[in-house]
PDB file of C-alpha atoms in Angstrom:
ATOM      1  CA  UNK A 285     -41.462-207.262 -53.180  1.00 54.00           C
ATOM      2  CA  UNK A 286     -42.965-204.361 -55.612  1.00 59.00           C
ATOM      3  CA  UNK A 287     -41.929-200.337 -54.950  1.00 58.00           C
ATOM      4  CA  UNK A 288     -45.976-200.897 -54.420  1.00 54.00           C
ATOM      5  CA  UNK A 289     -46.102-203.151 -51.233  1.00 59.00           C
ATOM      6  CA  UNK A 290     -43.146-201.394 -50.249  1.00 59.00           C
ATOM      7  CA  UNK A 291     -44.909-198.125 -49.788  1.00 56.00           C
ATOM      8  CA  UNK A 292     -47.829-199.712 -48.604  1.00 55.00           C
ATOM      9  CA  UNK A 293     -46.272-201.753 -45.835  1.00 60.00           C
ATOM     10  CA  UNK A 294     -45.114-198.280 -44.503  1.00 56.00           C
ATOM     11  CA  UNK A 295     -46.798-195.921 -42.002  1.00 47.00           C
ATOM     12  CA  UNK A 296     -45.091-193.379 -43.341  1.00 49.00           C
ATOM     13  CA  UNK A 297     -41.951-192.413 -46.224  1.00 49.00           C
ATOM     14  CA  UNK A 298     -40.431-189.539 -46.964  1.00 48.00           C
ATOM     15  CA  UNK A 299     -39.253-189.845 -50.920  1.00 48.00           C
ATOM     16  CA  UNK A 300     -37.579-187.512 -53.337  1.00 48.00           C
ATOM     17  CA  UNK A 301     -40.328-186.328 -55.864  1.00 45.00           C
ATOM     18  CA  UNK A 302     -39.850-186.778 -59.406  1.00 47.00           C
ATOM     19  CA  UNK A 303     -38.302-183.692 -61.630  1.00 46.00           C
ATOM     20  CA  UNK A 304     -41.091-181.936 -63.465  1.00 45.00           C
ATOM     21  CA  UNK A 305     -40.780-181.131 -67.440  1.00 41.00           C
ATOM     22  CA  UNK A 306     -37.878-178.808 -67.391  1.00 38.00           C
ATOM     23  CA  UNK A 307     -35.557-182.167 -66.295  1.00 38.00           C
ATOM     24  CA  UNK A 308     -34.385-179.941 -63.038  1.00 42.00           C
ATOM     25  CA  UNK A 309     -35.372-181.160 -59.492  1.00 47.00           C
ATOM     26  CA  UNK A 310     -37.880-179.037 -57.687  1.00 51.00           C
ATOM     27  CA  UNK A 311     -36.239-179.907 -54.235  1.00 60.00           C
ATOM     28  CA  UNK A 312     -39.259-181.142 -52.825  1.00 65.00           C
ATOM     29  CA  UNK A 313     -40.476-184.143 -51.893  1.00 72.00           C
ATOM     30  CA  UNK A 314     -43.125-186.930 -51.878  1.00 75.00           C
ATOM     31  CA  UNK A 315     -44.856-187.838 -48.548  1.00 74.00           C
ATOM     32  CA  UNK A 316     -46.254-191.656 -48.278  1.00 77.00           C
ATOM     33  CA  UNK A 317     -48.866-191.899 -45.252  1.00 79.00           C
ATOM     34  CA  UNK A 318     -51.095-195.178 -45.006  1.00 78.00           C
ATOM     35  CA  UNK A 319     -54.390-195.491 -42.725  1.00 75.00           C
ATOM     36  CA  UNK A 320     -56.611-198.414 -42.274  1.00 74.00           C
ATOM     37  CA  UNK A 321     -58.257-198.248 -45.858  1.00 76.00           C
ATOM     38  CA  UNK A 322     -56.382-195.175 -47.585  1.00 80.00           C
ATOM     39  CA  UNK A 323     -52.911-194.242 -48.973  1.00 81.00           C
ATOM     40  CA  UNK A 324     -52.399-190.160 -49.203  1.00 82.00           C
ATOM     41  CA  UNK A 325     -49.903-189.037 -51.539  1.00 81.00           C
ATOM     42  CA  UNK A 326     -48.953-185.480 -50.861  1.00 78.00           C
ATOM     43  CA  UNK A 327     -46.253-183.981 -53.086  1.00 75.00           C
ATOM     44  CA  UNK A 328     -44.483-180.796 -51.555  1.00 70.00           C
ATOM     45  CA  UNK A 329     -41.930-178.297 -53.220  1.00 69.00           C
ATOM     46  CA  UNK A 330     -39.323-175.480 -50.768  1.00 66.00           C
ATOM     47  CA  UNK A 331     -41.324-172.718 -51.903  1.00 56.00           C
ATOM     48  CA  UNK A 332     -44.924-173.623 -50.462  1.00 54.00           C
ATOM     49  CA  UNK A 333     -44.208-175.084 -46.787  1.00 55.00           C
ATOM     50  CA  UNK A 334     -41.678-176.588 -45.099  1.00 68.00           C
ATOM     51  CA  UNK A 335     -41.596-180.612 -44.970  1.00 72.00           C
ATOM     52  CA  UNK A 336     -42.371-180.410 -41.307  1.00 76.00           C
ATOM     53  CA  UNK A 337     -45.478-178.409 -42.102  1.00 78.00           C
ATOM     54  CA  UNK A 338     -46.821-180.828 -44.870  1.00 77.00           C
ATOM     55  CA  UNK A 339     -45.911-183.857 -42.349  1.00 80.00           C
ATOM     56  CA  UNK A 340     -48.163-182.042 -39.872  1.00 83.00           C
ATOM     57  CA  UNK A 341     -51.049-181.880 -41.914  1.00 83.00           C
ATOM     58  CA  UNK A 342     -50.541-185.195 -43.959  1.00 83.00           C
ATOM     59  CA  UNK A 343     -50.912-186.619 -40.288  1.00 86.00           C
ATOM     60  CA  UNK A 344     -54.300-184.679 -39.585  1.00 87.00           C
ATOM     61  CA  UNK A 345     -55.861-185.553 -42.666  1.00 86.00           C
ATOM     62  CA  UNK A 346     -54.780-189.175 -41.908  1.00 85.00           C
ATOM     63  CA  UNK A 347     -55.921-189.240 -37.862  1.00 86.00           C
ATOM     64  CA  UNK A 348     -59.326-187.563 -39.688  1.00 86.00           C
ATOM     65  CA  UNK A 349     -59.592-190.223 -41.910  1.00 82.00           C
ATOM     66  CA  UNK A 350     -58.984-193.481 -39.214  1.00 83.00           C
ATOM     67  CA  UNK A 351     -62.053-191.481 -36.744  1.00 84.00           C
ATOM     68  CA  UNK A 352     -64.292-191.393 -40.009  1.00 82.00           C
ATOM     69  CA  UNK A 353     -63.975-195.015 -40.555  1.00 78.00           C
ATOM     70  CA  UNK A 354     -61.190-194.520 -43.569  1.00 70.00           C
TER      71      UNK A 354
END
């Protein structure tokens, strides 16, 4: 199974995100959320929100996008 139809066959992942140039983590993370026709990718560093925040939102956008038809 690919790292591809592994995130896809998810509902939702929580992953570490990848350092950025300087080679130092950011100590963010990556947030996976699938609807019916639509993966969202939202990456998310300490300093902006808190993960429960962007987990909040990732699931509005996513809840938006399944009554649109997405």
């Amino acid at each position: 199974m690919s790292t591809l139809d592994m995130i896809l066959g998810t509902a939702r992942s929580v992953e570490p995100a990848a350092p950025k140039g300087t080679g130092q983590g950011s100590g963010g993370g990556c947030i996976i959320r699938k609807t019916n026709m639509t993966v969202i990718v939202v990456e998310h560093g300490p300093a902006r929100s808190g993960q429960d925040e962007v987990l909040r939102g990732v699931d509005e956008f996513a809840e938006y996008l399944i009554r649109t038809g997405y």
